[in-house]
PDB file of C-alpha atoms in Angstrom:
ATOM      1  CA  MET A   1      -3.705 -13.730  26.083  1.00  0.00           C
ATOM      2  CA  GLU A   2      -4.217 -16.334  23.360  1.00  0.00           C
ATOM      3  CA  ASN A   3      -5.670 -19.764  24.044  1.00  0.00           C
ATOM      4  CA  LYS A   4      -4.372 -23.173  23.042  1.00  0.00           C
ATOM      5  CA  ILE A   5      -5.707 -24.560  19.797  1.00  0.00           C
ATOM      6  CA  LEU A   6      -8.707 -26.808  20.289  1.00  0.00           C
ATOM      7  CA  CYS A   7     -10.562 -28.005  17.241  1.00  0.00           C
ATOM      8  CA  GLY A   8     -13.313 -30.114  18.739  1.00  0.00           C
ATOM      9  CA  LYS A   9     -16.960 -29.333  18.115  1.00  0.00           C
ATOM     10  CA  PRO A  10     -18.737 -28.755  21.443  1.00  0.00           C
ATOM     11  CA  ILE A  11     -22.489 -28.924  21.810  1.00  0.00           C
ATOM     12  CA  HIS A  12     -23.743 -25.395  22.365  1.00  0.00           C
ATOM     13  CA  ASN A  13     -26.753 -24.781  24.566  1.00  0.00           C
ATOM     14  CA  GLU A  14     -28.367 -21.545  23.373  1.00  0.00           C
ATOM     15  CA  GLN A  15     -30.254 -21.081  26.626  1.00  0.00           C
ATOM     16  CA  THR A  16     -27.036 -20.972  28.658  1.00  0.00           C
ATOM     17  CA  VAL A  17     -25.372 -18.379  26.423  1.00  0.00           C
ATOM     18  CA  ALA A  18     -28.407 -16.306  25.462  1.00  0.00           C
ATOM     19  CA  HIS A  19     -27.069 -13.456  27.599  1.00  0.00           C
ATOM     20  CA  MET A  20     -23.603 -13.445  26.008  1.00  0.00           C
ATOM     21  CA  LYS A  21     -22.823 -10.140  24.315  1.00  0.00           C
ATOM     22  CA  LEU A  22     -19.560  -9.938  22.390  1.00  0.00           C
ATOM     23  CA  GLY A  23     -18.027  -6.666  21.271  1.00  0.00           C
ATOM     24  CA  LEU A  24     -15.739  -6.659  18.241  1.00  0.00           C
ATOM     25  CA  ILE A  25     -12.952  -4.198  17.545  1.00  0.00           C
ATOM     26  CA  LEU A  26     -11.743  -4.416  13.953  1.00  0.00           C
ATOM     27  CA  GLU A  27      -9.462  -2.489  11.606  1.00  0.00           C
ATOM     28  CA  CYS A  28     -12.279  -1.615   9.208  1.00  0.00           C
ATOM     29  CA  PRO A  29     -15.397   0.595   9.081  1.00  0.00           C
ATOM     30  CA  ARG A  30     -18.882  -0.727   9.803  1.00  0.00           C
ATOM     31  CA  GLN A  31     -19.848  -3.363   7.208  1.00  0.00           C
ATOM     32  CA  GLY A  32     -16.271  -3.488   5.974  1.00  0.00           C
ATOM     33  CA  THR A  33     -14.723  -6.818   5.000  1.00  0.00           C
ATOM     34  CA  ASP A  34     -13.714  -7.892   8.510  1.00  0.00           C
ATOM     35  CA  HIS A  35     -17.055  -6.838   9.992  1.00  0.00           C
ATOM     36  CA  GLN A  36     -19.068  -8.816   7.443  1.00  0.00           C
ATOM     37  CA  VAL A  37     -16.923 -11.935   7.634  1.00  0.00           C
ATOM     38  CA  TYR A  38     -16.243 -12.201  11.363  1.00  0.00           C
ATOM     39  CA  GLU A  39     -19.783 -11.401  12.441  1.00  0.00           C
ATOM     40  CA  TYR A  40     -21.006 -14.135  10.076  1.00  0.00           C
ATOM     41  CA  VAL A  41     -18.413 -16.662  11.285  1.00  0.00           C
ATOM     42  CA  ILE A  42     -19.094 -15.973  14.964  1.00  0.00           C
ATOM     43  CA  LYS A  43     -22.854 -16.307  14.498  1.00  0.00           C
ATOM     44  CA  LYS A  44     -22.356 -19.589  12.623  1.00  0.00           C
ATOM     45  CA  LEU A  45     -20.147 -20.931  15.416  1.00  0.00           C
ATOM     46  CA  CYS A  46     -22.527 -19.748  18.143  1.00  0.00           C
ATOM     47  CA  PRO A  47     -25.950 -18.449  17.019  1.00  0.00           C
ATOM     48  CA  ALA A  48     -26.850 -17.342  20.550  1.00  0.00           C
ATOM     49  CA  ILE A  49     -24.082 -14.735  20.796  1.00  0.00           C
ATOM     50  CA  GLU A  50     -25.068 -11.119  20.233  1.00  0.00           C
ATOM     51  CA  VAL A  51     -22.313  -9.358  18.304  1.00  0.00           C
ATOM     52  CA  VAL A  52     -21.777  -5.613  18.736  1.00  0.00           C
ATOM     53  CA  VAL A  53     -19.409  -3.541  16.622  1.00  0.00           C
ATOM     54  CA  VAL A  54     -18.651   0.073  17.525  1.00  0.00           C
ATOM     55  CA  PRO A  55     -16.795   1.744  14.640  1.00  0.00           C
ATOM     56  CA  SER A  56     -13.483   3.230  15.721  1.00  0.00           C
ATOM     57  CA  GLY A  57     -13.441   5.554  12.739  1.00  0.00           C
ATOM     58  CA  SER A  58     -10.270   3.858  11.548  1.00  0.00           C
ATOM     59  CA  THR A  59      -9.609   1.839   8.409  1.00  0.00           C
ATOM     60  CA  ASN A  60      -6.156   0.502   9.271  1.00  0.00           C
ATOM     61  CA  LYS A  61      -4.227  -1.238  12.028  1.00  0.00           C
ATOM     62  CA  PRO A  62      -2.397   1.805  13.468  1.00  0.00           C
ATOM     63  CA  GLY A  63      -5.671   3.693  13.792  1.00  0.00           C
ATOM     64  CA  MET A  64      -7.418   0.721  15.382  1.00  0.00           C
ATOM     65  CA  ILE A  65      -4.603   0.238  17.892  1.00  0.00           C
ATOM     66  CA  ALA A  66      -4.625   3.933  18.819  1.00  0.00           C
ATOM     67  CA  LYS A  67      -8.357   3.889  19.537  1.00  0.00           C
ATOM     68  CA  CYS A  68      -8.846   0.343  20.867  1.00  0.00           C
ATOM     69  CA  GLY A  69      -8.800   1.360  24.529  1.00  0.00           C
ATOM     70  CA  GLU A  70     -11.528   3.951  24.109  1.00  0.00           C
ATOM     71  CA  VAL A  71     -13.645   1.622  21.960  1.00  0.00           C
ATOM     72  CA  ALA A  72     -13.213  -1.353  24.319  1.00  0.00           C
ATOM     73  CA  ARG A  73     -14.300   0.762  27.265  1.00  0.00           C
ATOM     74  CA  THR A  74     -17.385   1.890  25.318  1.00  0.00           C
ATOM     75  CA  LEU A  75     -18.262  -1.704  24.446  1.00  0.00           C
ATOM     76  CA  ILE A  76     -17.952  -2.857  28.055  1.00  0.00           C
ATOM     77  CA  GLU A  77     -19.456   0.110  29.884  1.00  0.00           C
ATOM     78  CA  ALA A  78     -21.955   1.618  27.431  1.00  0.00           C
ATOM     79  CA  GLU A  79     -22.886  -1.439  25.364  1.00  0.00           C
ATOM     80  CA  ASN A  80     -22.711  -3.854  28.334  1.00  0.00           C
ATOM     81  CA  CYS A  81     -20.639  -6.409  26.443  1.00  0.00           C
ATOM     82  CA  ASP A  82     -19.562  -9.445  28.468  1.00  0.00           C
ATOM     83  CA  LYS A  83     -16.444  -9.931  26.350  1.00  0.00           C
ATOM     84  CA  VAL A  84     -14.538  -7.932  23.751  1.00  0.00           C
ATOM     85  CA  ALA A  85     -12.474  -9.459  20.947  1.00  0.00           C
ATOM     86  CA  ILE A  86      -9.868  -7.415  19.113  1.00  0.00           C
ATOM     87  CA  LEU A  87      -9.029  -8.918  15.713  1.00  0.00           C
ATOM     88  CA  TRP A  88      -6.395  -7.586  13.351  1.00  0.00           C
ATOM     89  CA  ASP A  89      -4.278  -8.782  10.432  1.00  0.00           C
ATOM     90  CA  LEU A  90      -0.525  -9.115  10.835  1.00  0.00           C
ATOM     91  CA  ILE A  91      -0.167  -8.049   7.184  1.00  0.00           C
ATOM     92  CA  PRO A  92      -0.080  -5.345   5.838  1.00  0.00           C
ATOM     93  CA  VAL A  93       2.261  -3.649   8.275  1.00  0.00           C
ATOM     94  CA  TRP A  94       1.168  -0.066   7.488  1.00  0.00           C
ATOM     95  CA  GLY A  95       4.714   1.251   7.714  1.00  0.00           C
ATOM     96  CA  GLY A  96       5.623  -0.769  10.789  1.00  0.00           C
ATOM     97  CA  THR A  97       6.943  -4.291  11.210  1.00  0.00           C
ATOM     98  CA  ALA A  98       5.168  -7.637  11.002  1.00  0.00           C
ATOM     99  CA  CYS A  99       5.455  -8.515  14.679  1.00  0.00           C
ATOM    100  CA  ARG A 100       2.540  -9.914  16.643  1.00  0.00           C
ATOM    101  CA  LYS A 101       4.352  -9.320  19.945  1.00  0.00           C
ATOM    102  CA  GLU A 102       4.762  -5.613  19.194  1.00  0.00           C
ATOM    103  CA  ASP A 103       1.111  -5.331  18.142  1.00  0.00           C
ATOM    104  CA  VAL A 104      -0.038  -7.017  21.352  1.00  0.00           C
ATOM    105  CA  GLU A 105       2.131  -4.735  23.479  1.00  0.00           C
ATOM    106  CA  ALA A 106       0.799  -1.607  21.752  1.00  0.00           C
ATOM    107  CA  ILE A 107      -2.811  -2.744  22.084  1.00  0.00           C
ATOM    108  CA  THR A 108      -2.357  -3.678  25.744  1.00  0.00           C
ATOM    109  CA  THR A 109      -0.789  -0.290  26.469  1.00  0.00           C
ATOM    110  CA  ASN A 110      -3.818   1.505  25.046  1.00  0.00           C
ATOM    111  CA  LEU A 111      -6.249  -0.767  26.880  1.00  0.00           C
ATOM    112  CA  ASN A 112      -4.470  -0.073  30.167  1.00  0.00           C
ATOM    113  CA  ALA A 113      -4.445   3.666  29.477  1.00  0.00           C
ATOM    114  CA  ALA A 114      -8.234   3.527  29.113  1.00  0.00           C
ATOM    115  CA  HIS A 115      -8.526   1.481  32.343  1.00  0.00           C
ATOM    116  CA  VAL A 116     -10.101  -1.480  30.542  1.00  0.00           C
ATOM    117  CA  ASP A 117     -10.552  -4.756  32.435  1.00  0.00           C
ATOM    118  CA  LEU A 118      -8.148  -6.999  30.511  1.00  0.00           C
ATOM    119  CA  THR A 119      -9.889 -10.158  31.738  1.00  0.00           C
ATOM    120  CA  LYS A 120     -12.785  -9.227  29.456  1.00  0.00           C
ATOM    121  CA  VAL A 121     -10.638  -8.736  26.359  1.00  0.00           C
ATOM    122  CA  LYS A 122      -9.328 -11.314  23.893  1.00  0.00           C
ATOM    123  CA  LEU A 123      -6.598 -10.416  21.399  1.00  0.00           C
ATOM    124  CA  ILE A 124      -6.502 -12.422  18.171  1.00  0.00           C
ATOM    125  CA  CYS A 125      -3.940 -11.639  15.491  1.00  0.00           C
ATOM    126  CA  ILE A 126      -4.805 -13.182  12.132  1.00  0.00           C
ATOM    127  CA  GLU A 127      -1.666 -14.326  10.334  1.00  0.00           C
ATOM    128  CA  PRO A 128      -0.980 -13.240   7.707  1.00  0.00           C
ATOM    129  CA  GLU A 129      -4.459 -11.772   7.022  1.00  0.00           C
ATOM    130  CA  LEU A 130      -8.124 -12.745   6.697  1.00  0.00           C
ATOM    131  CA  GLU A 131      -7.687 -14.321   3.274  1.00  0.00           C
ATOM    132  CA  GLY A 132      -4.935 -16.483   4.744  1.00  0.00           C
ATOM    133  CA  TRP A 133      -7.459 -18.761   6.433  1.00  0.00           C
ATOM    134  CA  LEU A 134      -9.994 -18.299   3.646  1.00  0.00           C
ATOM    135  CA  ILE A 135      -7.691 -20.081   1.170  1.00  0.00           C
ATOM    136  CA  VAL A 136      -6.168 -22.692   3.467  1.00  0.00           C
ATOM    137  CA  GLU A 137      -8.858 -25.195   2.450  1.00  0.00           C
ATOM    138  CA  GLY A 138      -9.987 -25.172  -1.166  1.00  0.00           C
ATOM    139  CA  THR A 139     -13.656 -26.155  -1.051  1.00  0.00           C
ATOM    140  CA  ALA A 140     -15.252 -22.754  -0.388  1.00  0.00           C
ATOM    141  CA  LEU A 141     -13.318 -20.897  -3.079  1.00  0.00           C
ATOM    142  CA  THR A 142     -13.975 -23.682  -5.588  1.00  0.00           C
ATOM    143  CA  LYS A 143     -17.713 -23.576  -4.845  1.00  0.00           C
ATOM    144  CA  TYR A 144     -17.754 -19.800  -5.157  1.00  0.00           C
ATOM    145  CA  LYS A 145     -16.046 -19.787  -8.556  1.00  0.00           C
ATOM    146  CA  THR A 146     -18.225 -22.666  -9.745  1.00  0.00           C
ATOM    147  CA  ALA A 147     -21.341 -20.635  -8.932  1.00  0.00           C
ATOM    148  CA  ILE A 148     -20.206 -17.444 -10.658  1.00  0.00           C
ATOM    149  CA  CYS A 149     -18.882 -19.300 -13.718  1.00  0.00           C
ATOM    150  CA  HIS A 150     -21.875 -21.619 -14.195  1.00  0.00           C
ATOM    151  CA  PRO A 151     -22.440 -23.393 -16.539  1.00  0.00           C
ATOM    152  CA  HIS A 152     -18.749 -23.405 -17.443  1.00  0.00           C
ATOM    153  CA  PRO A 153     -16.524 -25.904 -15.616  1.00  0.00           C
ATOM    154  CA  VAL A 154     -13.823 -24.614 -13.283  1.00  0.00           C
ATOM    155  CA  LYS A 155     -10.580 -26.034 -12.011  1.00  0.00           C
ATOM    156  CA  LYS A 156     -10.612 -27.079  -8.361  1.00  0.00           C
ATOM    157  CA  PHE A 157      -8.699 -24.779  -6.024  1.00  0.00           C
ATOM    158  CA  LYS A 158      -6.158 -26.576  -3.897  1.00  0.00           C
ATOM    159  CA  GLY A 159      -5.810 -25.120  -0.434  1.00  0.00           C
ATOM    160  CA  VAL A 160      -2.725 -22.982   0.197  1.00  0.00           C
ATOM    161  CA  LYS A 161      -1.009 -22.437   3.555  1.00  0.00           C
ATOM    162  CA  LEU A 162       0.904 -19.161   3.475  1.00  0.00           C
ATOM    163  CA  SER A 163       3.654 -18.177   5.873  1.00  0.00           C
ATOM    164  CA  GLU A 164       2.709 -15.725   8.608  1.00  0.00           C
ATOM    165  CA  ARG A 165       4.482 -12.832   6.892  1.00  0.00           C
ATOM    166  CA  CYS A 166       3.418 -13.542   3.315  1.00  0.00           C
ATOM    167  CA  ASN A 167       1.308 -10.842   1.663  1.00  0.00           C
ATOM    168  CA  ASP A 168       0.157 -12.961  -1.280  1.00  0.00           C
ATOM    169  CA  ALA A 169      -3.240 -14.061   0.075  1.00  0.00           C
ATOM    170  CA  LYS A 170      -5.365 -11.620  -1.943  1.00  0.00           C
ATOM    171  CA  LYS A 171      -3.153 -12.161  -4.996  1.00  0.00           C
ATOM    172  CA  THR A 172      -3.747 -15.910  -4.671  1.00  0.00           C
ATOM    173  CA  VAL A 173      -7.519 -15.402  -4.737  1.00  0.00           C
ATOM    174  CA  SER A 174      -7.252 -13.056  -7.728  1.00  0.00           C
ATOM    175  CA  LYS A 175      -5.095 -15.545  -9.624  1.00  0.00           C
ATOM    176  CA  TYR A 176      -7.606 -18.336  -9.090  1.00  0.00           C
ATOM    177  CA  LEU A 177     -10.584 -16.149 -10.037  1.00  0.00           C
ATOM    178  CA  GLU A 178      -8.605 -14.952 -13.094  1.00  0.00           C
ATOM    179  CA  ARG A 179      -9.492 -11.343 -12.293  1.00  0.00           C
ATOM    180  CA  ARG A 180      -9.047  -8.804  -9.519  1.00  0.00           C
ATOM    181  CA  TYR A 181     -10.530 -10.007  -6.222  1.00  0.00           C
ATOM    182  CA  ASN A 182     -12.808  -7.502  -4.445  1.00  0.00           C
ATOM    183  CA  ASP A 183     -12.577  -8.285  -0.738  1.00  0.00           C
ATOM    184  CA  ILE A 184     -15.399  -5.898   0.249  1.00  0.00           C
ATOM    185  CA  THR A 185     -18.001  -7.855  -1.715  1.00  0.00           C
ATOM    186  CA  GLU A 186     -16.425 -11.258  -2.262  1.00  0.00           C
ATOM    187  CA  ALA A 187     -14.825 -12.270   1.056  1.00  0.00           C
ATOM    188  CA  ILE A 188     -18.216 -12.744   2.708  1.00  0.00           C
ATOM    189  CA  ARG A 189     -19.582 -14.608  -0.316  1.00  0.00           C
ATOM    190  CA  ILE A 190     -16.645 -17.012  -0.253  1.00  0.00           C
ATOM    191  CA  THR A 191     -16.994 -17.432   3.515  1.00  0.00           C
ATOM    192  CA  LYS A 192     -20.645 -18.410   3.146  1.00  0.00           C
ATOM    193  CA  ASN A 193     -19.484 -21.403   1.099  1.00  0.00           C
ATOM    194  CA  ILE A 194     -17.531 -22.853   4.035  1.00  0.00           C
ATOM    195  CA  ASP A 195     -19.201 -26.047   5.240  1.00  0.00           C
ATOM    196  CA  ASP A 196     -16.701 -27.111   7.899  1.00  0.00           C
ATOM    197  CA  PHE A 197     -15.055 -24.529  10.151  1.00  0.00           C
ATOM    198  CA  ASP A 198     -13.332 -27.328  12.075  1.00  0.00           C
ATOM    199  CA  LYS A 199     -11.369 -28.190   8.944  1.00  0.00           C
ATOM    200  CA  ILE A 200     -10.228 -24.565   8.613  1.00  0.00           C
ATOM    201  CA  ALA A 201      -9.183 -24.521  12.277  1.00  0.00           C
ATOM    202  CA  ARG A 202      -7.142 -27.701  11.903  1.00  0.00           C
ATOM    203  CA  LYS A 203      -5.150 -26.114   9.086  1.00  0.00           C
ATOM    204  CA  HIS A 204      -4.824 -22.518  10.279  1.00  0.00           C
ATOM    205  CA  GLU A 205      -3.606 -21.595  13.765  1.00  0.00           C
ATOM    206  CA  SER A 206      -4.945 -18.032  13.817  1.00  0.00           C
ATOM    207  CA  PHE A 207      -8.439 -19.115  12.838  1.00  0.00           C
ATOM    208  CA  ALA A 208      -8.205 -21.897  15.415  1.00  0.00           C
ATOM    209  CA  ARG A 209      -7.580 -19.293  18.136  1.00  0.00           C
ATOM    210  CA  LEU A 210     -10.734 -17.442  17.096  1.00  0.00           C
ATOM    211  CA  LYS A 211     -12.797 -20.625  16.957  1.00  0.00           C
ATOM    212  CA  THR A 212     -11.493 -21.813  20.321  1.00  0.00           C
ATOM    213  CA  PHE A 213     -12.405 -18.482  21.925  1.00  0.00           C
ATOM    214  CA  ILE A 214     -15.954 -18.580  20.534  1.00  0.00           C
ATOM    215  CA  ASP A 215     -16.386 -22.230  21.533  1.00  0.00           C
ATOM    216  CA  GLU A 216     -15.279 -21.435  25.082  1.00  0.00           C
ATOM    217  CA  ILE A 217     -17.617 -18.485  25.651  1.00  0.00           C
ATOM    218  CA  CYS A 218     -20.433 -20.378  23.941  1.00  0.00           C
ATOM    219  CA  SER A 219     -20.140 -23.574  25.989  1.00  0.00           C
TER     220      SER A 219
END
């Protein structure tokens, strides 16, 4: 259910996609880290898309998976969404195993149980987690630290590509900031310093899948 990686920058015609309504199912509450960041990214990639998030009442992956069928059906039938994207982090595992295949199977089972039209649903597993693509290219994090440390000079952050099962992404941000990283307030602020999403997509396969999906429904 995942598309090939395409990193080109298509020309989006807002008139042709003005009707596009995208529902998001995330493993966080409304205005949680994922909600803030992914709604911002999607709107930057395609301003014409209307993004709808229906809280599942869950704050972790197992809870999101258990309720995804019900929420997807609500987004499609009650909210009239044209497409639904389910995004989740591979890490942490929440007592399970770090296996994208198992996650996909569990999500698909719950979607089928709720009689959801699978052709309207896109599954995107972020490996290892949101911060994984946030640190893969160093410019945004460097700009963020420069702003909060002004007028003091800061060392440039060199992008880091973590393995898909590495849980050091947040620790890497904290180490660079030289204090504890608060994802609820800081992930979106770092994201807003990204100037080139194509560059992120070229370096991070999971983010590329998200960008490709948005480019396709926005073209």
